[in-house]
Amino acid sequence: MDYSKLFVETLREDPAEAEVISHKLMYRAGLIRKLAAGIYNYMPAGLRSLRKIENIIREEMDRAGAQEVLMPAVQPAELWQESGRWDYYGKELLRFRDRHGRDYCMGPTHEEVITDLVRSVVRSYRQLPVNLYQIQTKFRDEIRPRFGVMRSREFIMKDAYSFDTDNAGAEESYRLMKEAYNNIFRRCGLKFVAVEADSGAIGGSFSHEFMVLAQSGEDAIAACECGYGANVEKAEVTHDGAEADSSKAPARELIATPNVRTIDEVCAFFKVSPAEVAKTLIFATDAVGAPLVAVCVRGDHDANPAKVKNLVGANYAELATEEQVREATCAPSGFAGPCGIKVPVYFDRALRGLSHFISGANQPDAHYKNLVAGRDFTVEGWADLRFILAGDPCPRCGKNITVARGIEVGHIFKLGTKYSEKLKATFLDASGKDVEIVMGCYGIGVGRTLASAIEQNYDENGIVWPVPIAPWEVIILPVQVKDEESMRVAREIQSALVKSGVEVLFDDRDERAGVKFKDADLLGIPLRITIGSKGLKEGVVEVKERAGGAEAKMAIGEVAAYASKWVAERKA
Ligand code: ATP
Ligand code: MG
């Protein structure tokens, strides 16, 4: 490819809205252009890298025995009503109506469609197991699209779905996908970890997230040197200290606390530390019977919505609105407490370490002192309900947990019969009985993987692509394009490289050398071959690795063989 013909515009300035390095560099290197909030065009160079990731994914999915399909982006509401998700999926689901008044949505994920497809084809156990995947455009109306293609509204996902006759089969499908994902992200040149993730109703360790380690990551990962790793949403707090003796606690006391709402304000008012206070949060869930629940955690801890959700057996748990807080507490937010509240109260186990504590009084401008669970109010249940913190003991080995940031690039999940039950996707087993299919689902954000690779591979001059996903592997840069000899030698090296299958970007632009070097660095091409008239007189060209290392002189006759070997050794 000749640079002069490449459809690209590189920029010297970062776009104002870009918060993370990958977004800045993808924009500046001309890999993407924005169309609307969270909606992007991929430019030729960006698309080349994206396709390479897709191909690595394809190869590994095929190797694992999955088959590629392509499902529609537009999905009929009926399927979502059948699964029950039409009502609770919320605003991320973009819904619309056609000219006949029928409801549709843009697919944010494809469990409904694939289950419908499989139920229409599969009749007998002989047709199972089957694993189907696609690489396709999703739409999620994200509340805060940001970081470029990392969290966009329209994005490309690889999603796969496995269908097995029983649990053991589904677990084997899961294992195969976990292995395939490890291969995929390794081949993309990423530093990543597979961590345990919240698996909701399924429970057990049948949900893993693949996290690319990066400061800019939106997820927090709890890890231990023993090998344990989990999303902090999931990481269990198993050791929470000794139980305090409440038998000598003083009687509870109602204290007027005008405008004292936050933990900091409460601590300043009572002159105590956050660890001596109970924080009461109201959660709204879709649990039947008691959709509002209160959760008490220590003032220096944070309540974990995923744990709350699982405890009450709901699909989601989110902080209640001001109105719901008033319904539960009869007070404005800031004064909720376990004593006299109108909804069930769950306590985090760390609170067992306090013999008595301060908490809101469920009336405006008041708190209680010296509260004791069981004596002053009833507790619906004690459980692990908080986020793990750095320094907490590892649930496996007891050593200190560390917390790092990560970007979720992939997610594998055992679904069980959640969808096959709702959509009646069954098969006839060997004895002729109708049985529900056991499912799993497996996603990879393709654009997010691309952006994550940049988060891990850049320097002050631009992107430093891992070879397997670089848009081109080698850039040939003749300094004087008007010099015939330079161009002849440069083209010769190019054709030798192309012949051996190397992807070459040829910078034929009549620009200053400095400009061309800057663009080559910004675009991050792994190997640069520079042809200058001075070197030519000595019969040499210069070779430079983007990832660092000095520029080395090399004989003209040797450079093509060297470069193609260099690339081949680094290709996944
Ligand atoms: P997140 O918590 O980041 O919103 P998710 O749990 O909603 O992710 P899944 O439903 O598991 O994501 O989707 C599978 C994969 O699709 C994710 O692992 C991620 O790589 C990618 N993905 C999800 N949402 C987006 C988005 N808005 N933009 C780009 N990629 C996304
Ligand atoms: Mg999401």
Coordinates of C-alpha atoms and ligand atoms in Angstrom, one line a residue:
M1 CA 0.0 0.0 0.0
D2 CA 1.3 3.4 -1.0
Y3 CA 0.9 6.0 1.8
S4 CA 0.0 8.7 -0.7
K5 CA -3.1 6.8 -1.6
L6 CA -4.1 5.8 1.9
F7 CA -7.4 7.3 3.0
V8 CA -6.2 8.8 6.3
E9 CA -5.7 12.0 8.2
T10 CA -3.3 12.0 11.1
L11 CA -3.6 14.7 13.7
R12 CA -1.0 16.3 15.9
E13 CA -3.5 17.3 18.6
D14 CA -5.6 15.0 20.8
P15 CA -9.3 15.3 20.4
A16 CA -10.8 17.4 23.2
E17 CA -13.2 14.7 24.4
A18 CA -10.7 11.8 24.5
E19 CA -10.0 10.7 28.1
V20 CA -7.9 7.6 27.5
I21 CA -4.7 7.1 25.5
S22 CA -6.2 4.5 23.1
H23 CA -9.0 6.9 22.1
K24 CA -6.5 9.7 21.6
L25 CA -4.1 7.6 19.6
M26 CA -6.8 5.9 17.5
Y27 CA -8.1 9.3 16.5
R28 CA -4.7 10.9 15.9
A29 CA -3.4 7.9 13.9
G30 CA -6.5 8.1 11.7
L31 CA -7.9 4.6 12.7
I32 CA -11.4 5.8 13.6
R33 CA -13.6 8.9 13.0
K34 CA -16.7 9.7 15.0
L35 CA -20.1 9.9 13.4
A36 CA -22.2 10.6 16.5
A37 CA -22.0 9.9 20.3
G38 CA -20.7 6.4 20.7
I39 CA -20.9 5.7 16.9
Y40 CA -17.7 5.4 14.9
N41 CA -16.4 4.9 11.4
Y42 CA -13.4 2.6 11.0
M43 CA -10.9 4.0 8.6
P44 CA -8.8 1.6 6.4
A45 CA -5.8 1.3 8.8
G46 CA -8.1 0.8 11.8
L47 CA -10.1 -1.8 9.9
R48 CA -7.0 -3.8 9.0
S49 CA -6.2 -4.2 12.6
L50 CA -9.8 -5.0 13.5
R51 CA -9.9 -7.7 10.8
K52 CA -6.8 -9.3 12.1
I53 CA -8.3 -9.6 15.6
E54 CA -11.4 -11.0 14.0
N55 CA -9.4 -13.6 12.1
I56 CA -7.5 -14.7 15.2
I57 CA -10.9 -15.1 16.9
R58 CA -12.3 -17.0 13.9
E59 CA -9.4 -19.4 13.8
E60 CA -9.5 -20.2 17.5
M61 CA -13.3 -20.5 17.5
D62 CA -13.2 -22.8 14.5
R63 CA -10.4 -24.8 16.1
A64 CA -12.6 -25.2 19.3
G65 CA -15.3 -26.7 17.1
A66 CA -17.6 -23.7 16.9
Q67 CA -19.4 -22.8 13.6
E68 CA -19.8 -19.3 12.3
V69 CA -23.3 -17.9 11.6
L70 CA -24.5 -14.4 11.0
M71 CA -27.7 -13.2 12.8
P72 CA -29.6 -10.0 12.1
A73 CA -29.1 -6.8 14.0
V74 CA -32.8 -6.1 14.1
Q75 CA -34.8 -8.4 16.4
P76 CA -38.5 -8.7 16.9
A77 CA -40.0 -7.7 20.3
E78 CA -41.9 -11.0 20.5
L79 CA -38.8 -13.0 21.2
W80 CA -37.8 -10.6 24.0
Q81 CA -41.3 -10.8 25.4
E82 CA -41.0 -14.6 25.4
S83 CA -37.7 -14.5 27.3
G84 CA -39.1 -11.9 29.7
R85 CA -36.4 -9.4 28.9
W86 CA -38.4 -6.9 26.9
D87 CA -39.8 -5.4 30.2
Y88 CA -36.7 -5.3 32.3
Y89 CA -33.8 -4.8 29.9
G90 CA -34.1 -1.0 30.4
K91 CA -32.9 1.9 28.3
E92 CA -29.8 0.3 26.9
L93 CA -32.2 -1.6 24.6
L94 CA -32.9 0.6 21.5
R95 CA -36.6 -0.1 20.6
F96 CA -38.5 1.0 17.6
R97 CA -41.6 0.3 15.5
D98 CA -41.9 -0.5 11.9
R99 CA -44.6 0.8 9.5
H100 CA -47.0 -1.9 10.5
G101 CA -46.8 -0.9 14.1
R102 CA -44.7 -3.9 15.2
D103 CA -42.0 -3.5 17.9
Y104 CA -38.4 -4.3 17.3
C105 CA -35.1 -3.6 18.9
M106 CA -31.5 -3.4 17.8
G107 CA -29.8 -6.4 19.2
P108 CA -27.6 -5.7 22.2
T109 CA -26.9 -9.5 22.5
H110 CA -28.4 -12.5 20.8
E111 CA -29.5 -15.1 23.3
E112 CA -33.1 -14.8 22.2
V113 CA -32.4 -15.0 18.4
I114 CA -29.9 -17.9 18.7
T115 CA -32.2 -19.9 21.0
D116 CA -35.1 -19.4 18.5
L117 CA -32.8 -20.5 15.7
V118 CA -31.7 -23.6 17.5
R119 CA -35.1 -24.6 18.7
S120 CA -36.3 -24.4 15.1
V121 CA -33.6 -26.8 13.9
V122 CA -32.7 -29.2 16.8
R123 CA -35.1 -32.0 17.5
S124 CA -32.9 -34.9 18.8
Y125 CA -30.0 -35.4 21.1
R126 CA -28.1 -36.5 18.0
Q127 CA -27.9 -32.9 16.8
L128 CA -26.1 -31.8 20.0
P129 CA -23.8 -30.5 21.2
V130 CA -23.5 -27.5 18.9
N131 CA -21.6 -24.1 19.4
L132 CA -22.5 -21.3 17.1
Y133 CA -20.8 -17.9 16.9
Q134 CA -20.9 -14.7 14.9
I135 CA -18.9 -11.5 14.5
Q136 CA -21.5 -8.9 14.3
T137 CA -22.7 -5.4 15.1
K138 CA -24.4 -4.8 18.4
F139 CA -26.2 -1.7 19.6
R140 CA -26.5 -0.7 23.3
D141 CA -27.7 2.7 24.1
E142 CA -25.0 3.2 26.8
I143 CA -25.8 5.9 29.3
R144 CA -22.3 7.3 29.0
P145 CA -20.5 6.2 25.8
R146 CA -16.8 7.1 26.2
F147 CA -13.3 6.1 25.5
G148 CA -13.9 5.8 21.7
V149 CA -14.7 2.3 20.6
M150 CA -14.0 0.9 24.1
R151 CA -17.4 1.8 25.3
S152 CA -19.4 2.8 22.3
R153 CA -23.1 2.4 21.5
E154 CA -22.6 0.6 18.2
F155 CA -19.8 -2.0 18.4
I156 CA -18.6 -5.3 17.0
M157 CA -18.9 -8.3 19.2
K158 CA -18.0 -11.9 18.7
D159 CA -20.7 -13.8 20.5
A160 CA -21.0 -17.5 20.7
Y161 CA -23.6 -19.8 22.2
S162 CA -23.2 -23.4 23.1
F163 CA -26.0 -26.0 23.3
D164 CA -25.6 -29.2 25.2
T165 CA -27.7 -32.1 26.3
D166 CA -26.6 -32.0 29.9
N167 CA -24.6 -30.1 32.5
A168 CA -21.4 -32.1 32.0
G169 CA -21.5 -31.3 28.3
A170 CA -22.1 -27.6 29.0
E171 CA -19.2 -27.6 31.4
E172 CA -17.0 -29.1 28.7
S173 CA -18.2 -26.5 26.2
Y174 CA -17.3 -23.9 28.8
R175 CA -13.8 -25.3 29.3
L176 CA -13.2 -25.3 25.5
M177 CA -14.2 -21.7 25.2
K178 CA -12.0 -20.7 28.2
E179 CA -9.1 -22.3 26.4
A180 CA -10.0 -20.6 23.1
Y181 CA -10.2 -17.2 24.8
N182 CA -6.8 -17.7 26.4
N183 CA -5.4 -18.5 22.9
I184 CA -7.1 -15.5 21.3
F185 CA -5.9 -12.9 23.7
R186 CA -2.4 -14.4 23.9
R187 CA -2.2 -14.3 20.1
C188 CA -3.3 -10.7 20.1
G189 CA -0.2 -9.9 22.2
L190 CA -2.1 -8.8 25.3
K191 CA -1.3 -9.1 29.0
F192 CA -4.5 -10.4 30.5
V193 CA -6.0 -12.5 33.2
A194 CA -9.1 -14.6 33.4
V195 CA -10.9 -13.7 36.6
E196 CA -14.0 -15.1 38.3
A197 CA -17.0 -13.0 37.6
D198 CA -20.5 -12.7 39.1
S199 CA -22.5 -15.7 37.7
G200 CA -25.8 -14.6 39.2
A201 CA -28.4 -17.3 39.6
I202 CA -26.1 -20.1 38.2
G203 CA -23.6 -19.7 41.0
G204 CA -20.3 -21.6 41.1
S205 CA -17.3 -20.6 39.0
F206 CA -19.0 -20.6 35.7
S207 CA -18.4 -17.1 34.7
H208 CA -15.1 -15.7 33.8
E209 CA -14.1 -12.3 32.6
F210 CA -11.0 -11.8 30.5
M211 CA -9.3 -8.6 31.7
V212 CA -6.6 -6.7 30.0
L213 CA -4.5 -5.1 32.7
A214 CA -4.5 -1.3 32.3
Q215 CA -4.7 1.7 34.5
S216 CA -7.6 3.1 32.5
G217 CA -9.7 0.0 33.1
E218 CA -13.2 0.5 34.4
D219 CA -13.2 -2.7 36.3
A220 CA -11.4 -3.5 39.5
I221 CA -9.8 -7.0 39.9
A222 CA -8.9 -8.6 43.2
A223 CA -5.9 -10.8 42.9
C224 CA -3.6 -12.8 45.1
E225 CA -0.2 -14.3 44.5
C226 CA -1.7 -17.7 45.1
G227 CA -3.3 -17.4 41.6
Y228 CA -6.8 -16.3 42.8
G229 CA -8.3 -13.6 40.7
A230 CA -11.9 -12.2 40.7
N231 CA -13.8 -9.2 39.6
V232 CA -14.3 -7.2 42.9
E233 CA -18.1 -7.6 42.2
K234 CA -17.6 -11.3 42.8
A235 CA -14.6 -11.6 45.1
E236 CA -15.8 -13.0 48.4
V237 CA -14.8 -11.6 51.8
T238 CA -14.5 -14.7 53.9
H239 CA -12.5 -13.4 56.9
D240 CA -14.1 -10.5 58.6
G241 CA -12.6 -10.6 62.1
A242 CA -14.0 -11.6 65.5
E243 CA -17.5 -11.0 66.7
A244 CA -17.8 -8.2 69.3
D245 CA -19.6 -8.7 72.6
S246 CA -22.8 -6.5 72.6
S247 CA -24.0 -7.5 76.1
K248 CA -22.6 -4.4 77.7
A249 CA -23.6 -1.9 75.0
P250 CA -25.3 1.3 76.4
A251 CA -28.9 1.9 75.5
R252 CA -29.7 3.4 72.2
E253 CA -30.1 7.2 72.0
L254 CA -31.8 9.4 69.5
I255 CA -29.6 12.4 68.6
A256 CA -30.6 15.4 66.6
T257 CA -28.3 15.8 63.6
P258 CA -29.5 18.6 61.5
N259 CA -28.1 18.3 57.9
V260 CA -25.6 15.6 58.9
R261 CA -26.0 13.1 56.1
T262 CA -22.8 11.8 54.7
I263 CA -20.4 9.4 56.5
D264 CA -17.8 12.2 56.7
E265 CA -20.4 14.5 58.2
V266 CA -21.6 11.9 60.7
C267 CA -18.0 11.1 61.7
A268 CA -17.2 14.8 62.2
F269 CA -20.4 15.3 64.2
F270 CA -19.9 12.3 66.5
K271 CA -16.1 12.4 66.5
V272 CA -15.8 8.8 65.5
S273 CA -14.1 7.0 62.6
P274 CA -16.0 5.6 59.6
A275 CA -15.4 2.1 60.9
E276 CA -17.6 2.8 63.9
V277 CA -20.6 3.8 61.9
A278 CA -23.1 1.7 59.9
K279 CA -24.1 3.0 56.5
T280 CA -27.6 2.0 55.4
L281 CA -28.3 1.9 51.7
I282 CA -31.6 1.2 50.0
F283 CA -31.5 -1.0 47.0
A284 CA -34.3 -1.5 44.4
T285 CA -34.5 -5.0 42.9
D286 CA -36.8 -7.0 40.8
A287 CA -37.2 -9.7 43.5
V288 CA -40.8 -10.7 44.0
G289 CA -42.4 -9.7 47.3
A290 CA -39.8 -7.3 48.6
P291 CA -38.4 -5.2 45.7
L292 CA -36.9 -2.7 48.2
V293 CA -34.3 -3.9 50.7
A294 CA -31.9 -2.1 53.1
V295 CA -28.3 -3.1 53.4
C296 CA -26.0 -2.0 56.2
V297 CA -22.3 -2.0 55.8
R298 CA -19.5 -0.4 57.9
G299 CA -18.9 3.3 57.1
D300 CA -15.5 2.5 55.6
H301 CA -16.9 -0.2 53.4
D302 CA -19.0 -0.1 50.2
A303 CA -22.1 -2.2 49.6
N304 CA -21.7 -4.5 46.6
P305 CA -24.9 -4.5 44.4
A306 CA -24.0 -7.9 42.7
K307 CA -23.9 -9.6 46.2
V308 CA -27.2 -7.9 47.2
K309 CA -28.8 -9.1 43.9
N310 CA -27.7 -12.6 44.5
L311 CA -28.7 -12.7 48.1
V312 CA -32.3 -11.7 47.3
G313 CA -32.4 -13.8 44.1
A314 CA -33.0 -10.9 41.8
N315 CA -31.8 -10.2 38.3
Y316 CA -30.6 -6.7 39.3
A317 CA -30.1 -4.5 42.4
E318 CA -29.4 -0.8 42.1
L319 CA -29.4 2.1 44.5
A320 CA -32.9 3.3 45.1
T321 CA -34.1 6.6 43.9
E322 CA -34.8 9.4 46.4
E323 CA -38.5 8.6 46.2
Q324 CA -37.9 4.9 47.0
V325 CA -35.6 5.9 49.9
R326 CA -38.5 8.0 51.3
E327 CA -40.9 5.1 50.8
A328 CA -38.5 2.8 52.7
T329 CA -37.3 5.2 55.5
C330 CA -39.9 7.9 55.7
A331 CA -37.0 10.3 55.6
P332 CA -34.9 12.0 53.0
S333 CA -31.7 10.2 52.0
G334 CA -28.9 10.5 54.4
F335 CA -30.9 9.4 57.4
A336 CA -31.6 5.7 56.6
G337 CA -30.9 3.2 59.4
P338 CA -31.9 -0.3 60.4
C339 CA -34.1 0.8 63.3
G340 CA -37.8 1.3 62.4
I341 CA -37.2 1.0 58.6
K342 CA -40.1 -0.3 56.5
V343 CA -38.2 -2.8 54.4
P344 CA -36.1 -6.0 55.2
V345 CA -32.6 -5.1 56.4
Y346 CA -29.5 -7.2 55.6
F347 CA -26.2 -6.8 57.4
D348 CA -22.8 -7.2 56.1
R349 CA -20.8 -9.6 58.3
A350 CA -18.1 -7.0 59.1
L351 CA -20.6 -5.3 61.3
R352 CA -20.4 -8.2 63.7
G353 CA -17.1 -6.7 64.8
L354 CA -18.9 -3.7 66.3
S355 CA -20.6 -4.1 69.7
H356 CA -22.8 -1.1 69.0
F357 CA -22.8 1.6 66.3
I358 CA -24.2 4.8 65.0
S359 CA -26.7 4.9 62.1
G360 CA -29.5 7.0 60.7
A361 CA -32.9 7.1 62.5
N362 CA -35.3 7.0 59.5
Q363 CA -36.5 10.5 60.4
P364 CA -35.2 13.8 59.1
D365 CA -32.2 15.2 60.8
A366 CA -31.7 12.4 63.3
H367 CA -29.3 9.5 64.0
Y368 CA -29.2 6.8 66.7
K369 CA -26.2 6.1 68.9
N370 CA -25.5 2.7 70.5
L371 CA -27.5 0.6 68.2
V372 CA -27.3 -3.2 68.7
A373 CA -28.6 -5.7 66.1
G374 CA -31.2 -8.0 67.6
R375 CA -31.8 -5.8 70.6
D376 CA -33.0 -2.6 68.9
F377 CA -34.2 -4.1 65.6
T378 CA -34.4 -7.4 63.7
V379 CA -32.0 -8.3 61.0
E380 CA -33.3 -10.2 58.0
G381 CA -29.9 -11.9 57.4
W382 CA -26.2 -11.6 57.8
A383 CA -24.1 -12.1 54.7
D384 CA -21.0 -11.0 52.8
L385 CA -22.4 -7.8 51.1
R386 CA -19.4 -5.5 50.7
F387 CA -16.7 -5.0 48.1
I388 CA -13.4 -6.6 49.0
L389 CA -10.5 -4.1 49.6
A390 CA -6.8 -4.2 49.0
G391 CA -5.3 -5.8 52.1
D392 CA -8.3 -7.9 52.9
P393 CA -7.4 -11.6 53.2
C394 CA -7.6 -13.8 50.1
P395 CA -10.6 -16.1 50.2
R396 CA -8.4 -19.0 49.0
C397 CA -5.2 -18.6 51.0
G398 CA -5.6 -15.8 53.5
K399 CA -2.7 -13.7 52.2
N400 CA -3.3 -10.0 51.3
I401 CA -5.4 -9.2 48.3
T402 CA -4.2 -6.6 45.8
V403 CA -6.6 -4.7 43.6
A404 CA -5.7 -3.7 40.0
R405 CA -7.6 -2.1 37.2
G406 CA -8.7 -4.0 34.1
I407 CA -10.6 -3.7 30.9
E408 CA -13.1 -6.5 30.3
V409 CA -12.5 -7.7 26.8
G410 CA -14.3 -11.0 27.0
H411 CA -16.8 -12.8 29.1
I412 CA -17.8 -16.4 29.2
F413 CA -20.9 -17.6 31.0
K414 CA -22.7 -20.8 31.7
L415 CA -26.4 -20.0 31.2
G416 CA -27.9 -23.3 32.1
T417 CA -31.5 -23.5 31.0
K418 CA -32.5 -19.9 31.6
Y419 CA -33.3 -19.2 27.9
S420 CA -34.2 -22.7 26.8
E421 CA -36.8 -22.9 29.5
K422 CA -38.4 -19.6 28.6
L423 CA -38.3 -20.2 24.9
K424 CA -39.0 -23.9 25.1
A425 CA -35.8 -25.0 23.3
T426 CA -35.9 -28.7 23.9
F427 CA -34.7 -32.0 22.3
L428 CA -35.7 -35.6 22.5
D429 CA -33.2 -37.6 24.6
A430 CA -32.4 -41.3 23.8
S431 CA -35.4 -42.5 25.7
G432 CA -37.7 -40.1 23.8
K433 CA -38.2 -37.6 26.6
D434 CA -38.4 -33.9 25.9
V435 CA -35.5 -32.2 27.7
E436 CA -34.3 -28.6 27.9
I437 CA -31.0 -27.7 26.2
V438 CA -28.2 -26.5 28.5
M439 CA -26.7 -23.3 27.2
G440 CA -23.6 -21.2 27.6
C441 CA -22.7 -17.8 26.1
Y442 CA -19.4 -16.3 25.3
G443 CA -18.6 -12.7 24.2
I444 CA -15.6 -10.7 23.0
G445 CA -15.7 -7.0 22.3
V446 CA -13.6 -6.8 19.1
G447 CA -13.2 -3.0 19.0
R448 CA -12.6 -3.0 22.7
T449 CA -9.8 -5.6 22.3
L450 CA -8.2 -3.4 19.7
A451 CA -8.3 -0.3 22.0
S452 CA -7.0 -2.4 24.9
A453 CA -4.0 -3.5 22.9
I454 CA -3.2 0.2 22.5
E455 CA -3.7 0.9 26.2
Q456 CA -0.9 -1.6 26.8
N457 CA 1.3 -0.8 23.8
Y458 CA 2.2 2.9 23.3
D459 CA 4.8 5.5 24.0
E460 CA 5.1 9.3 23.8
N461 CA 5.3 9.1 20.0
G462 CA 2.3 6.9 19.4
I463 CA 1.0 3.3 19.1
V464 CA 3.4 0.4 19.3
W465 CA 1.4 -2.5 17.8
P466 CA 2.0 -6.1 18.7
V467 CA 3.0 -7.6 15.3
P468 CA -0.1 -9.9 14.9
I469 CA -2.6 -7.1 15.0
A470 CA -0.6 -4.2 13.4
P471 CA -2.3 -2.7 10.3
W472 CA 0.9 -3.3 8.4
E473 CA 4.0 -5.2 9.6
V474 CA 6.7 -3.1 7.9
I475 CA 6.9 0.4 6.7
I476 CA 9.4 1.3 4.0
L477 CA 10.4 4.9 4.1
P478 CA 12.5 6.3 1.3
V479 CA 13.7 9.7 2.4
Q480 CA 14.1 11.3 -1.0
V481 CA 11.2 10.2 -3.2
K482 CA 12.5 12.3 -6.1
D483 CA 15.8 10.3 -6.0
E484 CA 15.5 7.5 -8.6
E485 CA 18.0 5.2 -7.0
S486 CA 16.4 5.4 -3.6
M487 CA 13.0 4.6 -5.1
R488 CA 14.4 1.7 -7.1
V489 CA 16.0 0.1 -4.0
A490 CA 12.9 0.8 -1.9
R491 CA 10.5 -0.8 -4.4
E492 CA 12.8 -3.8 -4.7
I493 CA 12.8 -4.4 -1.0
Q494 CA 9.0 -3.9 -1.0
S495 CA 8.4 -6.5 -3.7
A496 CA 10.7 -9.0 -2.0
L497 CA 8.8 -8.5 1.2
V498 CA 5.4 -8.7 -0.4
K499 CA 6.5 -11.9 -2.2
S500 CA 7.3 -13.5 1.2
G501 CA 3.8 -12.5 2.5
V502 CA 4.8 -9.4 4.5
E503 CA 2.3 -6.6 4.7
V504 CA 4.1 -3.4 3.7
L505 CA 3.1 0.3 3.9
F506 CA 5.3 2.3 1.5
D507 CA 5.7 5.9 2.4
D508 CA 6.0 7.4 -1.1
R509 CA 5.0 10.9 0.1
D510 CA 7.1 13.9 -0.9
E511 CA 7.3 15.1 2.7
R512 CA 10.1 16.0 5.1
A513 CA 11.7 13.0 6.7
G514 CA 10.7 14.3 10.1
V515 CA 7.0 14.3 9.2
K516 CA 7.3 10.8 7.7
F517 CA 9.1 9.4 10.8
K518 CA 6.4 11.0 13.1
D519 CA 3.6 9.4 11.1
A520 CA 5.3 6.0 11.1
D521 CA 5.7 6.2 14.9
L522 CA 2.1 7.4 15.4
L523 CA 0.7 4.6 13.3
G524 CA 2.9 2.2 15.2
I525 CA 4.2 0.0 12.4
P526 CA 6.4 -2.6 14.1
L527 CA 9.4 -2.4 11.7
R528 CA 10.7 0.6 9.7
I529 CA 13.1 0.4 6.9
T530 CA 14.6 3.8 5.9
I531 CA 16.3 4.3 2.6
G532 CA 18.5 7.4 2.5
S533 CA 20.8 8.5 -0.3
K534 CA 23.8 8.7 2.1
G535 CA 23.3 5.1 3.2
L536 CA 22.9 4.0 -0.4
K537 CA 26.4 5.1 -1.2
E538 CA 27.6 2.6 1.4
G539 CA 25.1 0.0 0.2
V540 CA 23.1 0.1 3.4
V541 CA 19.6 0.9 4.6
E542 CA 18.4 1.5 8.2
V543 CA 16.2 -0.8 10.2
K544 CA 14.4 0.3 13.3
E545 CA 12.0 -1.6 15.6
R546 CA 9.1 0.5 16.7
A547 CA 9.1 -1.1 20.2
G548 CA 12.5 0.4 20.9
G549 CA 16.1 -0.5 20.2
A550 CA 18.6 1.4 18.1
E551 CA 18.5 2.0 14.4
A552 CA 20.8 -0.6 12.7
K553 CA 22.5 -0.4 9.4
M554 CA 22.0 -3.4 7.1
A555 CA 23.2 -4.3 3.7
I556 CA 20.5 -3.7 1.0
G557 CA 20.7 -7.3 -0.2
E558 CA 20.0 -8.7 3.3
V559 CA 17.2 -6.5 4.6
A560 CA 14.2 -8.2 3.0
A561 CA 15.2 -11.7 4.3
Y562 CA 15.9 -10.2 7.7
A563 CA 12.6 -8.3 7.9
S564 CA 10.5 -11.2 6.7
K565 CA 12.1 -13.5 9.3
W566 CA 11.6 -10.9 12.0
V567 CA 7.9 -10.6 11.2
A568 CA 7.4 -14.3 10.9
E569 CA 8.9 -14.9 14.3
R570 CA 6.5 -12.4 15.9
K571 CA 3.3 -13.3 14.1
A572 CA 0.8 -15.3 16.1
Ligands
ATP1 P1 -19.5 -3.8 30.4 O1 -19.6 -4.3 31.9 O2 -18.2 -3.3 30.1 O3 -20.6 -3.0 30.0 P2 -20.9 -6.1 29.6 O4 -20.8 -7.0 30.8 O5 -22.1 -5.4 29.4 O6 -19.6 -5.2 29.6 P3 -21.2 -8.4 27.8 O7 -22.6 -8.3 27.7 O8 -20.6 -9.5 28.5 O9 -20.5 -7.0 28.3 O10 -20.6 -8.3 26.3 C1 -19.5 -9.0 25.9 C2 -18.3 -8.2 25.5 O11 -18.7 -7.1 24.6 C3 -17.6 -7.5 26.7 O12 -16.8 -8.3 27.3 C4 -17.0 -6.3 26.0 O13 -15.7 -6.7 25.5 C5 -17.9 -6.0 24.8 N1 -18.7 -4.8 25.1 C6 -19.7 -4.7 25.9 N2 -20.3 -3.4 25.9 C7 -19.5 -2.7 25.0 C8 -19.5 -1.4 24.5 N3 -20.4 -0.5 25.0 N4 -18.6 -1.0 23.6 C9 -17.7 -1.8 23.2 N5 -17.6 -3.1 23.6 C10 -18.5 -3.6 24.5
MG2 MG -22.6 -3.3 29.6

